Amino acid sequence: EVLLVLKSSSFIDYDCTMLSKNKDIAPVLVLRKHYEMKLSMEFRTFVVNGKVVGISQRHPEHYFEFLEDKLNEGGLAKLMEMFLLEEVIPYFPLKTFTCDLYYVQQTEKLYIIDFNVFGIPTSPLLFEDWTFFEKLLKENEPKEAIIKLVKSQGKIVPSYNAYGG
């Protein structure tokens, strides 16, 4: 079963190619227990130089009516930012990265799903493309994270050209 999952992965070829170019990194296969997660509670956060600059809903093909209120008035965006600033950034070896988070409403806890590189091949999701962040940081450093959500019902799918795929 594991081999079948690896063969069906769209990133396994890329990851193996990158590993073969860098002999200093020993490959490690990490298997995680499967959990049923609500798509509405998955987020990608964007961290640049130790500062949270962006938060995007993780599934841009779905509209969740309640999400905007939950992130803003409900304080979820601030909770994610504080979690990253206090629990992740001080201990993570990189200062620029993306981090996928999952929020459990019942316990009001955040969990790390995954870390990814800041840039290609990681999807910028609802941000136009990776140059968005370059322009943003050149103009001025944002005072708080920019939040991107699907604002209305309809089919919205990110451009795979935005991240080289």
Short mmCIF file of N, CA and C in Angstrom, two decimals:
data_model
loop_
_atom_site.label_atom_id
_atom_site.label_comp_id
_atom_site.label_asym_id
_atom_site.label_seq_id
_atom_site.Cartn_x
_atom_site.Cartn_y
_atom_site.Cartn_z
N GLU A 1 0.81 -1.19 0.00
CA GLU A 1 0.00 0.00 0.00
C GLU A 1 0.86 1.26 0.00
N VAL A 2 1.95 1.26 0.75
CA VAL A 2 2.82 2.43 0.83
C VAL A 2 3.42 2.74 -0.54
N LEU A 3 3.86 1.72 -1.25
CA LEU A 3 4.43 1.92 -2.58
C LEU A 3 3.40 2.52 -3.54
N LEU A 4 2.18 2.08 -3.45
CA LEU A 4 1.11 2.62 -4.30
C LEU A 4 0.88 4.11 -4.00
N VAL A 5 0.89 4.48 -2.74
CA VAL A 5 0.71 5.88 -2.36
C VAL A 5 1.89 6.71 -2.87
N LEU A 6 3.10 6.20 -2.72
CA LEU A 6 4.27 6.93 -3.20
C LEU A 6 4.23 7.12 -4.71
N LYS A 7 3.85 6.09 -5.43
CA LYS A 7 3.77 6.17 -6.89
C LYS A 7 2.72 7.17 -7.35
N SER A 8 1.67 7.35 -6.57
CA SER A 8 0.60 8.27 -6.96
C SER A 8 0.88 9.71 -6.53
N SER A 9 1.95 9.94 -5.79
CA SER A 9 2.29 11.28 -5.32
C SER A 9 2.81 12.14 -6.46
N SER A 10 2.27 13.35 -6.56
CA SER A 10 2.73 14.27 -7.60
C SER A 10 4.07 14.91 -7.25
N PHE A 11 4.48 14.83 -5.99
CA PHE A 11 5.72 15.49 -5.58
C PHE A 11 6.87 14.52 -5.36
N ILE A 12 6.63 13.22 -5.39
CA ILE A 12 7.69 12.27 -5.08
C ILE A 12 8.86 12.37 -6.06
N ASP A 13 8.56 12.57 -7.33
CA ASP A 13 9.61 12.72 -8.34
C ASP A 13 10.46 13.95 -8.06
N TYR A 14 9.80 15.05 -7.78
CA TYR A 14 10.51 16.30 -7.46
C TYR A 14 11.38 16.11 -6.21
N ASP A 15 10.80 15.56 -5.16
CA ASP A 15 11.54 15.36 -3.91
C ASP A 15 12.77 14.47 -4.11
N CYS A 16 12.61 13.37 -4.85
CA CYS A 16 13.74 12.47 -5.10
C CYS A 16 14.82 13.14 -5.94
N THR A 17 14.41 13.94 -6.90
CA THR A 17 15.37 14.67 -7.72
C THR A 17 16.17 15.65 -6.87
N MET A 18 15.49 16.37 -6.01
CA MET A 18 16.17 17.33 -5.13
C MET A 18 17.11 16.61 -4.17
N LEU A 19 16.69 15.47 -3.65
CA LEU A 19 17.55 14.70 -2.74
C LEU A 19 18.81 14.21 -3.45
N SER A 20 18.67 13.80 -4.70
CA SER A 20 19.83 13.29 -5.42
C SER A 20 20.84 14.39 -5.70
N LYS A 21 20.39 15.65 -5.74
CA LYS A 21 21.30 16.78 -5.99
C LYS A 21 22.03 17.21 -4.73
N ASN A 22 21.47 16.91 -3.57
CA ASN A 22 22.07 17.32 -2.31
C ASN A 22 22.46 16.08 -1.50
N LYS A 23 23.72 15.75 -1.53
CA LYS A 23 24.21 14.53 -0.86
C LYS A 23 24.31 14.69 0.66
N ASP A 24 24.14 15.94 1.17
CA ASP A 24 24.23 16.18 2.61
C ASP A 24 22.96 15.82 3.36
N ILE A 25 21.88 15.58 2.61
CA ILE A 25 20.60 15.28 3.24
C ILE A 25 20.28 13.81 3.06
N ALA A 26 20.07 13.13 4.18
CA ALA A 26 19.70 11.71 4.12
C ALA A 26 18.18 11.61 3.99
N PRO A 27 17.69 10.85 3.02
CA PRO A 27 16.24 10.74 2.87
C PRO A 27 15.60 10.00 4.05
N VAL A 28 14.43 10.47 4.43
CA VAL A 28 13.67 9.85 5.50
C VAL A 28 12.22 9.75 5.04
N LEU A 29 11.64 8.60 5.18
CA LEU A 29 10.24 8.40 4.84
C LEU A 29 9.44 8.54 6.13
N VAL A 30 8.53 9.51 6.14
CA VAL A 30 7.71 9.76 7.31
C VAL A 30 6.28 9.37 6.99
N LEU A 31 5.75 8.46 7.77
CA LEU A 31 4.37 8.03 7.62
C LEU A 31 3.56 8.59 8.78
N ARG A 32 2.42 9.16 8.45
CA ARG A 32 1.58 9.75 9.48
C ARG A 32 0.26 9.00 9.54
N LYS A 33 -0.29 8.95 10.73
CA LYS A 33 -1.61 8.36 10.91
C LYS A 33 -2.63 9.24 10.19
N HIS A 34 -3.59 8.61 9.55
CA HIS A 34 -4.64 9.35 8.85
C HIS A 34 -5.69 9.85 9.83
N TYR A 35 -6.06 11.10 9.69
CA TYR A 35 -7.13 11.70 10.48
C TYR A 35 -8.13 12.35 9.54
N GLU A 36 -9.40 12.22 9.87
CA GLU A 36 -10.42 12.94 9.12
C GLU A 36 -10.37 14.40 9.57
N MET A 37 -10.19 15.30 8.62
CA MET A 37 -10.10 16.71 8.97
C MET A 37 -11.13 17.50 8.16
N LYS A 38 -11.68 18.52 8.77
CA LYS A 38 -12.62 19.40 8.08
C LYS A 38 -11.81 20.31 7.15
N LEU A 39 -12.14 20.30 5.87
CA LEU A 39 -11.42 21.11 4.88
C LEU A 39 -11.44 22.59 5.26
N SER A 40 -12.51 23.03 5.89
CA SER A 40 -12.65 24.45 6.24
C SER A 40 -11.66 24.90 7.30
N MET A 41 -11.05 23.98 8.00
CA MET A 41 -10.16 24.35 9.10
C MET A 41 -8.68 24.15 8.79
N GLU A 42 -8.37 23.96 7.49
CA GLU A 42 -6.98 23.83 7.06
C GLU A 42 -6.52 25.15 6.46
N PHE A 43 -5.32 25.60 6.84
CA PHE A 43 -4.79 26.88 6.39
C PHE A 43 -3.32 26.76 6.02
N ARG A 44 -2.87 27.57 5.08
CA ARG A 44 -1.45 27.69 4.77
C ARG A 44 -1.00 29.06 5.24
N THR A 45 0.05 29.06 6.04
CA THR A 45 0.61 30.32 6.52
C THR A 45 1.94 30.57 5.82
N PHE A 46 2.24 31.83 5.60
CA PHE A 46 3.45 32.23 4.88
C PHE A 46 4.31 33.07 5.82
N VAL A 47 5.53 32.59 6.07
CA VAL A 47 6.43 33.24 7.02
C VAL A 47 7.67 33.72 6.25
N VAL A 48 7.99 35.01 6.41
CA VAL A 48 9.17 35.60 5.77
C VAL A 48 10.01 36.29 6.84
N ASN A 49 11.27 35.91 6.93
CA ASN A 49 12.19 36.49 7.91
C ASN A 49 11.61 36.47 9.33
N GLY A 50 10.96 35.37 9.68
CA GLY A 50 10.42 35.21 11.03
C GLY A 50 9.13 35.97 11.28
N LYS A 51 8.51 36.53 10.24
CA LYS A 51 7.26 37.28 10.40
C LYS A 51 6.17 36.64 9.55
N VAL A 52 4.99 36.46 10.13
CA VAL A 52 3.85 35.90 9.41
C VAL A 52 3.31 37.00 8.49
N VAL A 53 3.39 36.78 7.18
CA VAL A 53 2.95 37.80 6.22
C VAL A 53 1.67 37.43 5.50
N GLY A 54 1.27 36.15 5.53
CA GLY A 54 0.07 35.74 4.82
C GLY A 54 -0.57 34.49 5.39
N ILE A 55 -1.89 34.42 5.25
CA ILE A 55 -2.68 33.24 5.64
C ILE A 55 -3.68 33.00 4.53
N SER A 56 -3.72 31.78 4.01
CA SER A 56 -4.67 31.43 2.96
C SER A 56 -5.45 30.20 3.38
N GLN A 57 -6.71 30.18 3.02
CA GLN A 57 -7.46 28.95 3.23
C GLN A 57 -6.79 27.89 2.37
N ARG A 58 -6.70 26.68 2.86
CA ARG A 58 -5.91 25.62 2.24
C ARG A 58 -6.60 25.00 1.01
N HIS A 59 -7.90 25.11 0.95
CA HIS A 59 -8.65 24.51 -0.17
C HIS A 59 -9.39 25.59 -0.94
N PRO A 60 -8.73 26.23 -1.90
CA PRO A 60 -9.32 27.36 -2.62
C PRO A 60 -10.47 26.99 -3.55
N GLU A 61 -10.75 25.71 -3.70
CA GLU A 61 -11.86 25.30 -4.55
C GLU A 61 -13.18 25.26 -3.76
N HIS A 62 -13.14 25.60 -2.46
CA HIS A 62 -14.34 25.55 -1.62
C HIS A 62 -14.62 26.91 -0.99
N TYR A 63 -15.89 27.22 -0.87
CA TYR A 63 -16.35 28.43 -0.18
C TYR A 63 -16.96 28.00 1.15
N PHE A 64 -16.50 28.64 2.23
CA PHE A 64 -17.04 28.37 3.56
C PHE A 64 -17.58 29.69 4.10
N GLU A 65 -18.89 29.79 4.17
CA GLU A 65 -19.56 31.05 4.51
C GLU A 65 -19.10 31.63 5.85
N PHE A 66 -18.88 30.81 6.84
CA PHE A 66 -18.56 31.26 8.19
C PHE A 66 -17.09 31.66 8.38
N LEU A 67 -16.24 31.34 7.42
CA LEU A 67 -14.79 31.42 7.63
C LEU A 67 -14.28 32.84 7.85
N GLU A 68 -14.79 33.79 7.11
CA GLU A 68 -14.31 35.17 7.26
C GLU A 68 -14.52 35.69 8.67
N ASP A 69 -15.72 35.46 9.23
CA ASP A 69 -15.99 35.89 10.60
C ASP A 69 -15.10 35.16 11.60
N LYS A 70 -14.90 33.87 11.37
CA LYS A 70 -14.08 33.06 12.28
C LYS A 70 -12.63 33.57 12.32
N LEU A 71 -12.11 33.93 11.14
CA LEU A 71 -10.71 34.38 11.07
C LEU A 71 -10.54 35.78 11.64
N ASN A 72 -11.45 36.66 11.34
CA ASN A 72 -11.30 38.05 11.77
C ASN A 72 -11.88 38.30 13.15
N GLU A 73 -13.20 38.40 13.24
CA GLU A 73 -13.84 38.68 14.53
C GLU A 73 -13.63 37.55 15.53
N GLY A 74 -13.58 36.34 15.05
CA GLY A 74 -13.39 35.19 15.93
C GLY A 74 -11.97 35.04 16.46
N GLY A 75 -11.03 35.75 15.88
CA GLY A 75 -9.66 35.75 16.38
C GLY A 75 -8.80 34.59 15.91
N LEU A 76 -9.28 33.79 14.96
CA LEU A 76 -8.49 32.63 14.53
C LEU A 76 -7.20 33.06 13.83
N ALA A 77 -7.24 34.11 13.04
CA ALA A 77 -6.02 34.58 12.36
C ALA A 77 -4.97 34.99 13.39
N LYS A 78 -5.40 35.71 14.43
CA LYS A 78 -4.47 36.14 15.48
C LYS A 78 -3.93 34.93 16.24
N LEU A 79 -4.79 33.94 16.48
CA LEU A 79 -4.37 32.71 17.16
C LEU A 79 -3.28 31.99 16.35
N MET A 80 -3.48 31.92 15.01
CA MET A 80 -2.48 31.27 14.16
C MET A 80 -1.16 32.03 14.19
N GLU A 81 -1.26 33.34 14.12
CA GLU A 81 -0.05 34.16 14.13
C GLU A 81 0.71 34.00 15.44
N MET A 82 0.01 34.03 16.56
CA MET A 82 0.66 33.87 17.87
C MET A 82 1.25 32.47 18.02
N PHE A 83 0.55 31.46 17.54
CA PHE A 83 1.05 30.08 17.59
C PHE A 83 2.39 29.99 16.85
N LEU A 84 2.43 30.55 15.64
CA LEU A 84 3.67 30.50 14.87
C LEU A 84 4.78 31.29 15.55
N LEU A 85 4.47 32.48 16.03
CA LEU A 85 5.48 33.34 16.66
C LEU A 85 6.03 32.75 17.96
N GLU A 86 5.18 32.06 18.71
CA GLU A 86 5.60 31.54 20.01
C GLU A 86 6.06 30.08 19.99
N GLU A 87 5.42 29.25 19.15
CA GLU A 87 5.67 27.82 19.20
C GLU A 87 6.48 27.26 18.04
N VAL A 88 6.55 27.98 16.93
CA VAL A 88 7.21 27.43 15.74
C VAL A 88 8.47 28.20 15.36
N ILE A 89 8.33 29.48 15.09
CA ILE A 89 9.43 30.28 14.56
C ILE A 89 10.68 30.25 15.44
N PRO A 90 10.57 30.35 16.77
CA PRO A 90 11.79 30.32 17.59
C PRO A 90 12.56 28.99 17.51
N TYR A 91 11.88 27.90 17.14
CA TYR A 91 12.50 26.58 17.16
C TYR A 91 12.77 25.99 15.78
N PHE A 92 12.14 26.54 14.76
CA PHE A 92 12.30 26.01 13.41
C PHE A 92 13.59 26.57 12.81
N PRO A 93 14.40 25.75 12.14
CA PRO A 93 15.71 26.22 11.66
C PRO A 93 15.65 27.26 10.54
N LEU A 94 14.55 27.33 9.81
CA LEU A 94 14.42 28.31 8.73
C LEU A 94 13.58 29.48 9.21
N LYS A 95 13.85 30.66 8.69
CA LYS A 95 13.05 31.84 9.05
C LYS A 95 12.08 32.23 7.95
N THR A 96 12.20 31.60 6.77
CA THR A 96 11.29 31.84 5.66
C THR A 96 10.78 30.49 5.18
N PHE A 97 9.46 30.28 5.29
CA PHE A 97 8.87 28.97 4.96
C PHE A 97 7.35 29.11 4.90
N THR A 98 6.69 28.05 4.51
CA THR A 98 5.24 27.97 4.65
C THR A 98 4.93 26.85 5.63
N CYS A 99 3.82 27.01 6.31
CA CYS A 99 3.43 26.02 7.30
C CYS A 99 1.92 25.81 7.20
N ASP A 100 1.50 24.59 6.99
CA ASP A 100 0.08 24.27 6.92
C ASP A 100 -0.40 23.92 8.33
N LEU A 101 -1.49 24.56 8.73
CA LEU A 101 -2.03 24.38 10.07
C LEU A 101 -3.47 23.86 10.00
N TYR A 102 -3.85 23.15 11.06
CA TYR A 102 -5.22 22.66 11.20
C TYR A 102 -5.75 23.13 12.53
N TYR A 103 -6.97 23.68 12.52
CA TYR A 103 -7.61 24.19 13.72
C TYR A 103 -8.75 23.27 14.15
N VAL A 104 -8.72 22.86 15.41
CA VAL A 104 -9.79 22.03 15.97
C VAL A 104 -10.66 22.94 16.83
N GLN A 105 -11.88 23.16 16.37
CA GLN A 105 -12.78 24.09 17.04
C GLN A 105 -13.13 23.67 18.47
N GLN A 106 -13.37 22.39 18.69
CA GLN A 106 -13.81 21.92 20.00
C GLN A 106 -12.78 22.22 21.08
N THR A 107 -11.51 22.06 20.77
CA THR A 107 -10.45 22.27 21.76
C THR A 107 -9.75 23.61 21.59
N GLU A 108 -10.05 24.31 20.48
CA GLU A 108 -9.41 25.59 20.13
C GLU A 108 -7.88 25.44 20.06
N LYS A 109 -7.43 24.31 19.50
CA LYS A 109 -6.01 24.05 19.35
C LYS A 109 -5.62 24.03 17.88
N LEU A 110 -4.38 24.39 17.63
CA LEU A 110 -3.81 24.34 16.29
C LEU A 110 -2.81 23.20 16.21
N TYR A 111 -2.79 22.55 15.06
CA TYR A 111 -1.84 21.46 14.82
C TYR A 111 -1.09 21.73 13.52
N ILE A 112 0.18 21.38 13.51
CA ILE A 112 0.97 21.52 12.29
C ILE A 112 0.70 20.32 11.41
N ILE A 113 0.34 20.58 10.16
CA ILE A 113 0.13 19.51 9.20
C ILE A 113 1.42 19.26 8.44
N ASP A 114 2.07 20.36 8.01
CA ASP A 114 3.22 20.21 7.12
C ASP A 114 4.01 21.51 7.05
N PHE A 115 5.28 21.39 6.72
CA PHE A 115 6.12 22.54 6.38
C PHE A 115 6.49 22.42 4.91
N ASN A 116 6.59 23.55 4.22
CA ASN A 116 7.00 23.56 2.82
C ASN A 116 7.93 24.73 2.57
N VAL A 117 8.63 24.65 1.46
CA VAL A 117 9.51 25.75 1.08
C VAL A 117 8.66 26.97 0.73
N PHE A 118 9.22 28.14 0.90
CA PHE A 118 8.56 29.38 0.52
C PHE A 118 8.93 29.65 -0.93
N GLY A 119 8.08 29.26 -1.83
CA GLY A 119 8.34 29.40 -3.27
C GLY A 119 8.03 28.11 -3.98
N ILE A 120 8.41 28.08 -5.24
CA ILE A 120 8.16 26.91 -6.08
C ILE A 120 8.88 25.71 -5.47
N PRO A 121 8.26 24.55 -5.35
CA PRO A 121 7.04 24.04 -5.95
C PRO A 121 5.80 24.18 -5.07
N THR A 122 5.89 24.86 -3.93
CA THR A 122 4.74 25.01 -3.04
C THR A 122 3.71 25.94 -3.69
N SER A 123 2.45 25.60 -3.57
CA SER A 123 1.39 26.44 -4.13
C SER A 123 1.15 27.66 -3.26
N PRO A 124 1.05 28.85 -3.88
CA PRO A 124 0.71 30.05 -3.11
C PRO A 124 -0.79 30.13 -2.81
N LEU A 125 -1.54 29.14 -3.28
CA LEU A 125 -2.99 29.04 -3.06
C LEU A 125 -3.71 30.29 -3.54
N LEU A 126 -4.33 31.06 -2.65
CA LEU A 126 -5.14 32.20 -3.09
C LEU A 126 -4.34 33.47 -3.35
N PHE A 127 -3.06 33.46 -3.07
CA PHE A 127 -2.21 34.58 -3.46
C PHE A 127 -1.88 34.40 -4.93
N GLU A 128 -1.81 35.49 -5.69
CA GLU A 128 -1.68 35.39 -7.14
C GLU A 128 -0.55 34.44 -7.57
N ASP A 129 0.62 34.70 -7.07
CA ASP A 129 1.79 33.87 -7.34
C ASP A 129 2.87 34.30 -6.34
N TRP A 130 4.04 33.75 -6.48
CA TRP A 130 5.10 34.05 -5.50
C TRP A 130 5.63 35.47 -5.63
N THR A 131 5.47 36.10 -6.80
CA THR A 131 5.94 37.48 -6.94
C THR A 131 5.10 38.44 -6.10
N PHE A 132 3.89 38.03 -5.73
CA PHE A 132 3.05 38.85 -4.85
C PHE A 132 3.81 39.19 -3.58
N PHE A 133 4.46 38.21 -2.98
CA PHE A 133 5.18 38.42 -1.72
C PHE A 133 6.43 39.27 -1.95
N GLU A 134 7.11 39.05 -3.07
CA GLU A 134 8.28 39.87 -3.40
C GLU A 134 7.90 41.34 -3.48
N LYS A 135 6.81 41.63 -4.21
CA LYS A 135 6.34 43.02 -4.35
C LYS A 135 5.92 43.58 -3.00
N LEU A 136 5.19 42.79 -2.24
CA LEU A 136 4.71 43.22 -0.93
C LEU A 136 5.87 43.61 -0.02
N LEU A 137 6.90 42.80 0.01
CA LEU A 137 8.03 43.05 0.90
C LEU A 137 8.91 44.18 0.42
N LYS A 138 8.96 44.42 -0.90
CA LYS A 138 9.73 45.55 -1.43
C LYS A 138 9.05 46.87 -1.08
N GLU A 139 7.72 46.89 -1.18
CA GLU A 139 6.97 48.11 -0.92
C GLU A 139 7.09 48.51 0.55
N ASN A 140 6.75 47.64 1.43
CA ASN A 140 6.91 47.83 2.87
C ASN A 140 6.52 46.54 3.57
N GLU A 141 7.06 46.38 4.74
CA GLU A 141 6.75 45.15 5.49
C GLU A 141 5.35 45.28 6.09
N PRO A 142 4.47 44.31 5.82
CA PRO A 142 3.10 44.42 6.34
C PRO A 142 3.07 44.37 7.86
N LYS A 143 2.17 45.18 8.44
CA LYS A 143 2.04 45.23 9.90
C LYS A 143 1.38 43.96 10.44
N GLU A 144 0.50 43.37 9.64
CA GLU A 144 -0.15 42.12 10.04
C GLU A 144 -0.31 41.24 8.80
N ALA A 145 -0.57 39.97 9.06
CA ALA A 145 -0.70 39.00 7.97
C ALA A 145 -1.88 39.35 7.07
N ILE A 146 -1.68 39.20 5.77
CA ILE A 146 -2.76 39.38 4.80
C ILE A 146 -3.52 38.06 4.72
N ILE A 147 -4.84 38.13 4.83
CA ILE A 147 -5.67 36.93 4.85
C ILE A 147 -6.38 36.80 3.51
N LYS A 148 -6.28 35.62 2.90
CA LYS A 148 -6.94 35.36 1.62
C LYS A 148 -7.92 34.21 1.79
N LEU A 149 -9.19 34.48 1.44
CA LEU A 149 -10.26 33.49 1.51
C LEU A 149 -11.08 33.54 0.24
N VAL A 150 -11.76 32.45 -0.06
CA VAL A 150 -12.75 32.46 -1.13
C VAL A 150 -13.95 33.21 -0.56
N LYS A 151 -14.34 34.31 -1.21
CA LYS A 151 -15.36 35.21 -0.66
C LYS A 151 -16.77 34.92 -1.14
N SER A 152 -16.92 34.07 -2.14
CA SER A 152 -18.27 33.77 -2.63
C SER A 152 -18.29 32.36 -3.23
N GLN A 153 -19.50 31.85 -3.34
CA GLN A 153 -19.64 30.52 -3.90
C GLN A 153 -19.38 30.56 -5.41
N GLY A 154 -18.79 29.52 -5.91
CA GLY A 154 -18.44 29.44 -7.32
C GLY A 154 -17.18 28.62 -7.45
N LYS A 155 -16.83 28.28 -8.64
CA LYS A 155 -15.65 27.43 -8.84
C LYS A 155 -14.42 28.31 -8.96
N ILE A 156 -13.55 28.23 -7.97
CA ILE A 156 -12.28 28.95 -7.99
C ILE A 156 -11.19 27.92 -7.84
N VAL A 157 -10.31 27.88 -8.81
CA VAL A 157 -9.22 26.91 -8.79
C VAL A 157 -7.92 27.67 -9.04
N PRO A 158 -6.89 27.45 -8.20
CA PRO A 158 -5.64 28.16 -8.41
C PRO A 158 -4.96 27.75 -9.70
N SER A 159 -4.17 28.65 -10.25
CA SER A 159 -3.42 28.35 -11.46
C SER A 159 -2.18 27.54 -11.09
N TYR A 160 -2.04 26.38 -11.68
CA TYR A 160 -0.87 25.57 -11.39
C TYR A 160 0.38 26.18 -12.00
N ASN A 161 0.22 27.10 -12.96
CA ASN A 161 1.37 27.80 -13.52
C ASN A 161 1.99 28.73 -12.48
N ALA A 162 1.23 29.12 -11.47
CA ALA A 162 1.72 30.03 -10.47
C ALA A 162 2.88 29.45 -9.67
N TYR A 163 2.95 28.13 -9.61
CA TYR A 163 4.05 27.54 -8.86
C TYR A 163 4.83 26.52 -9.68
N GLY A 164 4.81 26.69 -10.96
CA GLY A 164 5.69 25.90 -11.83
C GLY A 164 5.17 24.55 -12.21
N GLY A 165 3.96 24.20 -11.85
CA GLY A 165 3.45 22.87 -12.12
C GLY A 165 2.63 22.77 -13.36
#
